[in-house]
Tab-separated table of C-alpha atoms in Angstrom:
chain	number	residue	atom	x	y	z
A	1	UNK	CA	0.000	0.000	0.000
A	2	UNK	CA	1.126	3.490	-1.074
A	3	UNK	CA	2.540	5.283	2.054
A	4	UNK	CA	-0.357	8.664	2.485
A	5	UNK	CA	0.213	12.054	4.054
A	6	UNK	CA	-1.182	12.452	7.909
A	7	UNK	CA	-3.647	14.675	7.334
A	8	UNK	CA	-3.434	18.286	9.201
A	9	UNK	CA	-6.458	18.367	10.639
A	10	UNK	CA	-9.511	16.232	10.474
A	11	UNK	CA	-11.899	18.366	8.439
A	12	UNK	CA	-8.553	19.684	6.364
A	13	UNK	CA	-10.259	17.735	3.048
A	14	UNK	CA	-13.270	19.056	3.048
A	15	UNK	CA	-12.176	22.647	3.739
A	16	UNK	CA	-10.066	22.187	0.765
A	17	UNK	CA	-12.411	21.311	-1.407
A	18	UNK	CA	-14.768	23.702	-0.444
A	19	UNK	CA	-11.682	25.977	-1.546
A	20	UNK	CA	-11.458	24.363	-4.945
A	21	UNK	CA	-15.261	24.744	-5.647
A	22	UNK	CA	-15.215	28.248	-4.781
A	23	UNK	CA	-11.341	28.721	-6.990
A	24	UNK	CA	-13.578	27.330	-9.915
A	25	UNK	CA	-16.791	29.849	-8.879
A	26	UNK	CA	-14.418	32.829	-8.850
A	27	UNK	CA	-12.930	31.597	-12.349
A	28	UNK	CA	-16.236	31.316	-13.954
A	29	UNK	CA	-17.245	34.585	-12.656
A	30	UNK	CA	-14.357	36.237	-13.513
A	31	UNK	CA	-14.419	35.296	-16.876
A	32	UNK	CA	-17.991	36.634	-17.003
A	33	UNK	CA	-16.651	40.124	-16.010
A	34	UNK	CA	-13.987	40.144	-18.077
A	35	UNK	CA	-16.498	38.856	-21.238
A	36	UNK	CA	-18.909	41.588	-20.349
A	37	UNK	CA	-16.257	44.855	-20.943
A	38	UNK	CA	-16.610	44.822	-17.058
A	39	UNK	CA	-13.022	44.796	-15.945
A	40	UNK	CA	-12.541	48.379	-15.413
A	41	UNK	CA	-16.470	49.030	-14.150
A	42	UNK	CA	-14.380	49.953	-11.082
A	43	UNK	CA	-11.429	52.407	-11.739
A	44	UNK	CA	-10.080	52.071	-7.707
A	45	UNK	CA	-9.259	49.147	-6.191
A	46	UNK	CA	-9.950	47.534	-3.682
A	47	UNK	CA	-12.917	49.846	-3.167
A	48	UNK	CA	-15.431	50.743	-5.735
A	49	UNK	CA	-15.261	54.823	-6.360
A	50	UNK	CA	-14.454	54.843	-2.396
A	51	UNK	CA	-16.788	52.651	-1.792
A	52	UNK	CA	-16.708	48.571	-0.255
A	53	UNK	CA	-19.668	47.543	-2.136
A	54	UNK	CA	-20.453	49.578	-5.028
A	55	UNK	CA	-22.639	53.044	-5.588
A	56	UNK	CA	-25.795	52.616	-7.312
A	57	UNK	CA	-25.740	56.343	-7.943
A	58	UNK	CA	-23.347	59.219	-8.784
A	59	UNK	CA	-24.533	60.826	-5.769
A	60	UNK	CA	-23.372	57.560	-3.717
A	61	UNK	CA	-20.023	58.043	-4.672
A	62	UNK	CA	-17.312	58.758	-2.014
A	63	UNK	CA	-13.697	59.636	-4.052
A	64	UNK	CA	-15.321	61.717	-6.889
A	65	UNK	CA	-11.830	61.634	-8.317
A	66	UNK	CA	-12.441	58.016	-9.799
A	67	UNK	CA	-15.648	59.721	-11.553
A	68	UNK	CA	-13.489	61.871	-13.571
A	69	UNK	CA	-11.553	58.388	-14.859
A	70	UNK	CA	-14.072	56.682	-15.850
A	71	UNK	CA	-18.498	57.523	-15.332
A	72	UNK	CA	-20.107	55.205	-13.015
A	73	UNK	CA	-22.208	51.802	-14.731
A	74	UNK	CA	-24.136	50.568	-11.847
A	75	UNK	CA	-24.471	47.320	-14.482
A	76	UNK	CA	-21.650	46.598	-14.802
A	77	UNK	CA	-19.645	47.910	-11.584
A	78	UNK	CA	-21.576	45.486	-9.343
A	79	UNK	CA	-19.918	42.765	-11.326
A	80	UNK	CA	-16.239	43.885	-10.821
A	81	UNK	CA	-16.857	44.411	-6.924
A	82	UNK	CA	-18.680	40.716	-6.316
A	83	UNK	CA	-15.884	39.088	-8.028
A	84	UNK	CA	-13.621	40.862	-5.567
A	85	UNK	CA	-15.843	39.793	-2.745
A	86	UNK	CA	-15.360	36.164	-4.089
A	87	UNK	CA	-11.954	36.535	-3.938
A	88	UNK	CA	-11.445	37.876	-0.761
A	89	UNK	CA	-13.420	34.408	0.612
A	90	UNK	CA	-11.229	32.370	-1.170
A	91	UNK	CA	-8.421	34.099	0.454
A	92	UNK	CA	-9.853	33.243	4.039
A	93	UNK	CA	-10.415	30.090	3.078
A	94	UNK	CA	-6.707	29.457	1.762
A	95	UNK	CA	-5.396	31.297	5.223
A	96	UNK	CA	-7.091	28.653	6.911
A	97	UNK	CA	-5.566	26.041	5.218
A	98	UNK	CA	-2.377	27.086	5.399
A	99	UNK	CA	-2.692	27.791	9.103
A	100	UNK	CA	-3.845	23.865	9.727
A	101	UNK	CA	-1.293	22.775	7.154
A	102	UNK	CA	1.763	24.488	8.655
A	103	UNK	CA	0.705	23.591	12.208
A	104	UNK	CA	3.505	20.496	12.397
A	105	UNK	CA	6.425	22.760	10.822
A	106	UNK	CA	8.520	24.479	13.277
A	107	UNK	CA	7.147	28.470	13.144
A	108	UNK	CA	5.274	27.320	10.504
A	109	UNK	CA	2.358	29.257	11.984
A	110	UNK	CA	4.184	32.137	12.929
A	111	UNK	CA	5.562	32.336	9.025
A	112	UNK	CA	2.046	32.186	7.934
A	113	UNK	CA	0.838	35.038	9.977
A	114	UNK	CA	3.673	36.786	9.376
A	115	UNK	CA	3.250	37.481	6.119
A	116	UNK	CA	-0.450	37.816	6.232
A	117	UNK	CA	-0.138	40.699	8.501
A	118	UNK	CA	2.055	42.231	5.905
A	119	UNK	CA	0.105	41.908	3.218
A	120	UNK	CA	-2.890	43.055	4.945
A	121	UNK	CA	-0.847	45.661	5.709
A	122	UNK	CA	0.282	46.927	2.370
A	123	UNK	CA	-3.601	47.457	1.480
A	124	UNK	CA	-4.280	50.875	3.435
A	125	UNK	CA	-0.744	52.242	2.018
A	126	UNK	CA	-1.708	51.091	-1.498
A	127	UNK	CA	-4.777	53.075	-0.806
A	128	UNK	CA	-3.214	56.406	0.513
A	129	UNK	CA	-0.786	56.516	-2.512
A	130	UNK	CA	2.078	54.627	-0.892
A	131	UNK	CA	2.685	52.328	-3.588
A	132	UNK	CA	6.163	51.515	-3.290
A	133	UNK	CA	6.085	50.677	0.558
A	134	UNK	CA	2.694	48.927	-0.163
A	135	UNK	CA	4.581	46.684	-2.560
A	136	UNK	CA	7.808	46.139	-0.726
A	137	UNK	CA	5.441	44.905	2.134
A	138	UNK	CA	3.557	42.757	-0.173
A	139	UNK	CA	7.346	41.242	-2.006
A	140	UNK	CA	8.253	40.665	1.909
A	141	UNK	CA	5.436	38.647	2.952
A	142	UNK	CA	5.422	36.694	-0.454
A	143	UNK	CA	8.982	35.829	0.018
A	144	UNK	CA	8.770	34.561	3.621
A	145	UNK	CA	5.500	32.115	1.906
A	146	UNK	CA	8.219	31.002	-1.098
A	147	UNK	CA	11.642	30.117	1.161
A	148	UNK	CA	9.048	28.679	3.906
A	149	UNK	CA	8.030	26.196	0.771
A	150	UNK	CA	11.399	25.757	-0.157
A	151	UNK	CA	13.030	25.019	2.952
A	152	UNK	CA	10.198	22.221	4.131
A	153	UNK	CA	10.319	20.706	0.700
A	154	UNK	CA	13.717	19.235	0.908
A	155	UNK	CA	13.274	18.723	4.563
A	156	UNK	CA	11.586	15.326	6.509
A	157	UNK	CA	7.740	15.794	6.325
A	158	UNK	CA	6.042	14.577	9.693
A	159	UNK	CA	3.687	11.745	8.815
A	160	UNK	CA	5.490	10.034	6.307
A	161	UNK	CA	5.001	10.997	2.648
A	162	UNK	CA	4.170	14.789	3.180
A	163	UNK	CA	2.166	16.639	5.517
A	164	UNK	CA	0.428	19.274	2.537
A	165	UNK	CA	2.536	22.126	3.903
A	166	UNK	CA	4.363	23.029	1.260
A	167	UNK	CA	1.491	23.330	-1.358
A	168	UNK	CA	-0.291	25.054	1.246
A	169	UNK	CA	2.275	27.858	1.080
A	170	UNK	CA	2.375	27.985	-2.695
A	171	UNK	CA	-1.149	28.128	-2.726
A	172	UNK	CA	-1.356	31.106	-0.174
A	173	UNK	CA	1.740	32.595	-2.232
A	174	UNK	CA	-0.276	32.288	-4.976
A	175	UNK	CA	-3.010	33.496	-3.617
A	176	UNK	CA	-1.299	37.026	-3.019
A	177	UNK	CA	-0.011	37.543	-5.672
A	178	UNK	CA	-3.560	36.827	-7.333
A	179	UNK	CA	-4.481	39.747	-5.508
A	180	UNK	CA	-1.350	41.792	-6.808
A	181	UNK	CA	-2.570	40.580	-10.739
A	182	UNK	CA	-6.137	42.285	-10.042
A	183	UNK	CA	-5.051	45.089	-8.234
A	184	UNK	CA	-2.448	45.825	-11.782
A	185	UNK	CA	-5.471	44.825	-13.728
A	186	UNK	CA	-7.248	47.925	-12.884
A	187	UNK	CA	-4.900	49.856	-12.356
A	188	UNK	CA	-2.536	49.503	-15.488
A	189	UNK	CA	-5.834	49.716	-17.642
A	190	UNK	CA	-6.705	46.259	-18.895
A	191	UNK	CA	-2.938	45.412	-19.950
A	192	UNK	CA	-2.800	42.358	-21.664
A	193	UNK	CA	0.012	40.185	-19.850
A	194	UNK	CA	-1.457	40.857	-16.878
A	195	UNK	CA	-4.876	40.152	-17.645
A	196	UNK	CA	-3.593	36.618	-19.363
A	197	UNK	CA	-1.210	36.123	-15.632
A	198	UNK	CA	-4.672	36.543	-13.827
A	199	UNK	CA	-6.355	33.978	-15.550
A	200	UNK	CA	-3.149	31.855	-15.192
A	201	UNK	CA	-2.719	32.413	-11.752
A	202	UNK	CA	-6.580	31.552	-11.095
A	203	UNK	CA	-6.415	27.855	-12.970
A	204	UNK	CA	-2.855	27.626	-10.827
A	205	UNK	CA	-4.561	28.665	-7.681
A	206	UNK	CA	-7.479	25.965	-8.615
A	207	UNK	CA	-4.736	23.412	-9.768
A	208	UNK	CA	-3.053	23.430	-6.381
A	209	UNK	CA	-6.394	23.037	-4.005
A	210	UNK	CA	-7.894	20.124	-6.334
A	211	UNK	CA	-4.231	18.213	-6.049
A	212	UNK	CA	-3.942	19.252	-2.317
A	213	UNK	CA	-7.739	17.888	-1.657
A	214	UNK	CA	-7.358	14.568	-3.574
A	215	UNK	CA	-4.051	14.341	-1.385
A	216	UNK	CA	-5.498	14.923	1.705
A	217	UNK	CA	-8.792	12.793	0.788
A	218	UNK	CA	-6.318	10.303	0.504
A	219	UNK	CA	-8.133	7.826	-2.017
A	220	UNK	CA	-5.207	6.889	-4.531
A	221	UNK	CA	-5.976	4.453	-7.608
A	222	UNK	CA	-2.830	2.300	-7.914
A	223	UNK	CA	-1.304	0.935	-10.957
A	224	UNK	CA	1.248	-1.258	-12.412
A	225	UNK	CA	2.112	1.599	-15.394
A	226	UNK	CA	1.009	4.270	-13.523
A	227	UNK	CA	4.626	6.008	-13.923
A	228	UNK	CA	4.437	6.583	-17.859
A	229	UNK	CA	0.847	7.171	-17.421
A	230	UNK	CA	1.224	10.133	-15.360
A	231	UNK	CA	4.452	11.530	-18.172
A	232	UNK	CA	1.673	10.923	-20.687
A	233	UNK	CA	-0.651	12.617	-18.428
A	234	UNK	CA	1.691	15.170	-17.429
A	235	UNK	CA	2.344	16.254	-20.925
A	236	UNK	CA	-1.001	16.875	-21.330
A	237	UNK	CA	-1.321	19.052	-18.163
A	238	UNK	CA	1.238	21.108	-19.815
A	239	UNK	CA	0.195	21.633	-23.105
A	240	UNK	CA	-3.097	22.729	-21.478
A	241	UNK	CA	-1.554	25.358	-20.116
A	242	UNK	CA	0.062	26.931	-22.750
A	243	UNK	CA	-3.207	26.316	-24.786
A	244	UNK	CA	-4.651	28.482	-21.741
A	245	UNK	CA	-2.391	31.221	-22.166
A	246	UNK	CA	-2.721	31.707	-25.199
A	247	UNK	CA	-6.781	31.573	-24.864
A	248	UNK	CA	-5.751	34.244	-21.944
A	249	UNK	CA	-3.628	35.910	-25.017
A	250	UNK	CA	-6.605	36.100	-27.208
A	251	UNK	CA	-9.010	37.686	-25.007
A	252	UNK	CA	-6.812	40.331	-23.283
A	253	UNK	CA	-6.160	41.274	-27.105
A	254	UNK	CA	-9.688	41.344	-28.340
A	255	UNK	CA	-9.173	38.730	-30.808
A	256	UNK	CA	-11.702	36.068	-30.245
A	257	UNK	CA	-13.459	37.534	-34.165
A	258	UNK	CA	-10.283	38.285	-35.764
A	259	UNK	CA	-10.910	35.636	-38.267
A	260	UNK	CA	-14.863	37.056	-38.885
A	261	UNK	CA	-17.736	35.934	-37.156
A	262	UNK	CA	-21.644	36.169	-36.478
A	263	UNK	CA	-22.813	34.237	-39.583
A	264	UNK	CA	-22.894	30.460	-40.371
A	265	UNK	CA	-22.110	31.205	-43.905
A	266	UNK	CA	-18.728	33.114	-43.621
A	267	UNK	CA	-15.831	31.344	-44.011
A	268	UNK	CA	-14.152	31.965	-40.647
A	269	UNK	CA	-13.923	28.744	-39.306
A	270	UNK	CA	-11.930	26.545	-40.152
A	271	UNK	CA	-10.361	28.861	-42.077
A	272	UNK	CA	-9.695	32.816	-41.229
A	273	UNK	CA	-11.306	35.727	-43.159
A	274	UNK	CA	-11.931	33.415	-45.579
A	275	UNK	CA	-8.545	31.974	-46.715
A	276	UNK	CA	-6.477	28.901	-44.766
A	277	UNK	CA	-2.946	31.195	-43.854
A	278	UNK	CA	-3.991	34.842	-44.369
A	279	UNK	CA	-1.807	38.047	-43.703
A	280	UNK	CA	-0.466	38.033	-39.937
A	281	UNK	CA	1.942	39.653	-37.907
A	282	UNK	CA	3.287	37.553	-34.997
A	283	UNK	CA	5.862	39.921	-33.533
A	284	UNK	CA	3.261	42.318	-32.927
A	285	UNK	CA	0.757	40.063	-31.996
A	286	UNK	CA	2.916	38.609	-29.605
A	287	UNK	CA	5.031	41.960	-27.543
A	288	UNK	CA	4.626	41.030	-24.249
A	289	UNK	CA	5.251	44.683	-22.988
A	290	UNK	CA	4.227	47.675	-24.158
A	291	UNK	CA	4.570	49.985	-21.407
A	292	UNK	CA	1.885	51.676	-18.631
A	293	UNK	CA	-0.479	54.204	-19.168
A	294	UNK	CA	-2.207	52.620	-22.125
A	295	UNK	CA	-5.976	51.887	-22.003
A	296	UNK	CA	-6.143	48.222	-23.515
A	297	UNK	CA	-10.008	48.235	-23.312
A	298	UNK	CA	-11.309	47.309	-26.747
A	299	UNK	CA	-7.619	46.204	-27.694
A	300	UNK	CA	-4.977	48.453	-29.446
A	301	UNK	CA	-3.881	45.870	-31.891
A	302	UNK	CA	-4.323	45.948	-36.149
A	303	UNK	CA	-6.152	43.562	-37.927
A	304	UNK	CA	-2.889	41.254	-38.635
A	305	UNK	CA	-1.885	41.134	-35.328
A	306	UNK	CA	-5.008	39.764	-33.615
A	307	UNK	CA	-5.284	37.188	-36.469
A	308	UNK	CA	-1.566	35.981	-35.539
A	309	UNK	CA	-2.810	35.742	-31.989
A	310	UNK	CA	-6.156	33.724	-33.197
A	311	UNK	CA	-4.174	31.668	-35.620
A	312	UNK	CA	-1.586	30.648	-32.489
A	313	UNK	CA	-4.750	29.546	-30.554
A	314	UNK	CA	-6.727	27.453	-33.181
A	315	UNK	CA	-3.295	25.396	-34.404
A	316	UNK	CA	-2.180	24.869	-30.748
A	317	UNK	CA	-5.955	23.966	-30.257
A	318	UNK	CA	-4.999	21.112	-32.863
A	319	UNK	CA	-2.186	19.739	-30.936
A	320	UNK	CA	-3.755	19.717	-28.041
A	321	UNK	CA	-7.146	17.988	-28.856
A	322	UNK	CA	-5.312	15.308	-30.684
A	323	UNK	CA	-2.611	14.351	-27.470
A	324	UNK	CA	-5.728	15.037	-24.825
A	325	UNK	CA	-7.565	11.600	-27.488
A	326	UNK	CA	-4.260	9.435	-27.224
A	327	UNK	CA	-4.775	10.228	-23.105
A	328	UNK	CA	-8.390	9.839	-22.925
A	329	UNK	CA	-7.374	6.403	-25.437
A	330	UNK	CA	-4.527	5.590	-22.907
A	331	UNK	CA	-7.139	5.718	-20.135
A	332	UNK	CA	-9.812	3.597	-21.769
A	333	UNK	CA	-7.602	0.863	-22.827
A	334	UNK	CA	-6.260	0.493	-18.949
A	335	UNK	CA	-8.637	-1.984	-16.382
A	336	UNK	CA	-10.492	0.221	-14.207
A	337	UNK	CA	-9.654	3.554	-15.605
A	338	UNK	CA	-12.669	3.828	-18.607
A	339	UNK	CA	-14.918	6.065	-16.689
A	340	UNK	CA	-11.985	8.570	-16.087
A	341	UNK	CA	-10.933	8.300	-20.536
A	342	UNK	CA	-14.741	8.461	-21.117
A	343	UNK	CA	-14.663	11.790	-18.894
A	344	UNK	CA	-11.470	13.462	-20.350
A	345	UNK	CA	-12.819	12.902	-24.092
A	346	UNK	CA	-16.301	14.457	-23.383
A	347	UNK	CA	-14.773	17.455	-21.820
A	348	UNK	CA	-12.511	17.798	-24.478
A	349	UNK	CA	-15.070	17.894	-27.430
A	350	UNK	CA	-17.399	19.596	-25.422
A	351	UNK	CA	-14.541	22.518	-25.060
A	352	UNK	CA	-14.162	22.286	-28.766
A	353	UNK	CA	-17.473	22.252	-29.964
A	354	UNK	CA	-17.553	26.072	-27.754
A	355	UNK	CA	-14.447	27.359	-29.078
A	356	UNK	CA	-16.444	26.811	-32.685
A	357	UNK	CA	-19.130	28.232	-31.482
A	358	UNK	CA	-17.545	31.290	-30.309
A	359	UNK	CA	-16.399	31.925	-33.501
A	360	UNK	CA	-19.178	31.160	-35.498
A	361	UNK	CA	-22.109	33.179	-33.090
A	362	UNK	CA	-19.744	35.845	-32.665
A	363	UNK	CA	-18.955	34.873	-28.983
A	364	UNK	CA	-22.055	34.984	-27.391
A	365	UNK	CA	-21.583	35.935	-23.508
A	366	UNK	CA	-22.799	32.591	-22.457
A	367	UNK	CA	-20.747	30.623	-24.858
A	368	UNK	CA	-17.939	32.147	-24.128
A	369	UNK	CA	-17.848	32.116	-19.691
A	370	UNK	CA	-19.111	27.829	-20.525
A	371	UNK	CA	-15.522	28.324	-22.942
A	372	UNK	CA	-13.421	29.217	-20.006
A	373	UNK	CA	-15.452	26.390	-17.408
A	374	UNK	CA	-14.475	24.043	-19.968
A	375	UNK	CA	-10.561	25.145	-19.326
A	376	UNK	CA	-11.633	24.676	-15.929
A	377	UNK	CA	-12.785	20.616	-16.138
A	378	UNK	CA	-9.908	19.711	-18.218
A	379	UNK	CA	-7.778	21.152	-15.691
A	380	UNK	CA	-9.389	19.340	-13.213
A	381	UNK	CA	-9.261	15.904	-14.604
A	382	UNK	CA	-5.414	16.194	-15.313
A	383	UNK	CA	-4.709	17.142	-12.274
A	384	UNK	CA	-6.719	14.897	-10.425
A	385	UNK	CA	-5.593	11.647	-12.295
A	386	UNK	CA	-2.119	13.110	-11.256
A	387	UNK	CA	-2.799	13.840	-7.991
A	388	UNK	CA	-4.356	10.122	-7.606
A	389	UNK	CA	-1.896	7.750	-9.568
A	390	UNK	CA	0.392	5.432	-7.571
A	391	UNK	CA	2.361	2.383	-7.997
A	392	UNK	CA	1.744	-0.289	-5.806
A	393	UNK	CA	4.522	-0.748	-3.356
């Protein structure tokens, strides 16, 4: 029998997947805000024009400065401000976890607080204009997370084969610096690489919790080839993520139509503006950095760029549907693993019959958030299997 971690605390598994169900709720809704031009609905942050919900009037507004960036949309502010509120649960929720998980390290607790307190700190400065202390604060308690993760991960865990508190501090690192990511996304107007490192760091953050629940739920499937099924496996998991990225890449950019959309008859899928390679411009397309001040909303690129960027999405799409089959094949053909290849080849047609559709109904709102849960369940089945797979011993 596989050798399992000794679990934290008792009800540690079912606080962390209450964690990874509410990682997954924050995605979704996030990508909801983002698809609905709400990003910027709130031009402060963490507050909304001064406020902690959000004013549903100008004459509910407290920092009347913010009104001169941007006019109030009660419609769409409420949006930006609930996903922040979702966020700021999840946080707890991580906190917690890391708290129980470091319990067994020595200061382990102490660490965790630590740099809580300094984070929580940096808030109010970032909110008087500090910015710089606010962010040295911030890089301080991150760090003390990151060499706390370090140092136990090449050090005996208590309990045998891990006691979760390394991942715990990644995910709380994480975490943070999720935080940081939506604090830049508002304030450096929409730019794209941080926009696409938000949605990274979200599928990261969920990535973590569903490995550290399955972990701590401690229900492993063991087999004989589980090794190369897990490279295979792990391949997969990575190719995902650059096929994420670049999904990330498209939206930040405004490309999702670049190809044409909104009719069944033109010829935008599977070819682009009606021809199989058209004119493109991948340098452009793909300059990570272009420098502060910019408003990205509505994107700033030409028509060649964004098709380089939609181009880079469909062909990895391609690779990635056809290693994801071999996978969900790999699965199928092993005893006792069918369900799970039945599973990871529904999900993946499912998420390509919705990137079609996004391009053919000109990305319908509700097309296009089920688009980014999709990312969501592949992610979730990859990591899962990984998190599960053992040799017997």
């Amino acid at each position: 029998m596989p050798v399992l971690p000794r679990l934290p605390f008792r009800h540690f598994h079912r606080i962390a997947w209450l964690a990874a169900i509410m990682t997954a709720s924050t995605i979704v809704f996030g990508g909801f805000v983002r698809l609905s031009d709400a990003g910027l609905s709130c031009p402060d942050w963490p507050t909304c024009y001064g406020r902690a919900a959000w004013p549903q009037a100008p004459s509910e507004i407290i920092d009347h400065a913010q009104l001169k960036i941007r006019p109030l949309e009660t419609h769409k502010a409420w949006r930006e401000q609930v996903h922040r509120f979702l966020a700021g649960m999840l946080s707890l929720e991580i906190f917690a976890l890391a708290l129980m998980a470091a319990r067994r390290r020595r200061l382990g607790v102490a660490q965790v607080v630590t740099a809580a307190v300094l984070v929580a700190l940096a808030i109010p400065l970032y909110m008087r204009g500090q910015h710089v202390a606010a962010s040295v604060l911030a890089l301080i308690g991150e760090g003390i997370l990151l060499v706390a993760a370090w140092r136990w991960s090449s050090a005996s865990a208590p309990g045998g084969a891990g006691d979760l508190a390394r991942v715990a501090m990644l995910t709380l690192a994480m975490i943070i610096f999720q935080a940081l990511l939506g604090m830049w996304t508002v304030t450096w107007l929409l730019k794209p690489i941080v926009v696409m490192g938000h949605l990274l760091g979200g599928l990261a953050t969920f990535g973590l919790l569903v490995w550290m629940a399955w972990r701590a739920t401690q229900l492993p499937i063991t087999l004989v080839d589980a090794r190369a099924l897990k490279r295979v496996l792990g391949v997969g998991l990575g190719l995902l993520v650059v096929q994420i990225a670049l999904g990330g890449w498209v939206s930040a950019n405004y490309a999702a139509l670049a190809c044409g959309g909104g009719s069944w008859r033109m010829a935008n899928f599977p070819q682009c503006v009606g021809q199989w390679w058209p004119p493109h411009d991948f340098h452009e397309g793909f300059t990570l950095w272009r420098g502060i001040g910019v408003d990205y909303e509505g994107g700033v690129l030409d028509g060649a760029s964004r098709i380089a960027i939609q181009m880079a999405h469909r062909l990895m799409a391609i690779v990635l549907a056809c290693w994801l089959a071999f996978c969900a094949l790999r699965l199928w053909r092993q005893p006792g693993m069918r369900g799970w290849g039945a599973g990871l080849l529904v999900a993946l047609l499912a998420q390509v019959t919705l990137g079609i559709l996004n391009v053919k109904l000109a990305l319908p709102l509700g097309v296009a958030v089920l688009h980014n849960a999709g990312a969501v369940v592949l992610l979730f089945v990859l990591v899962s299997l990984l998190a599960r797979l053992r040799t017997p011993e």
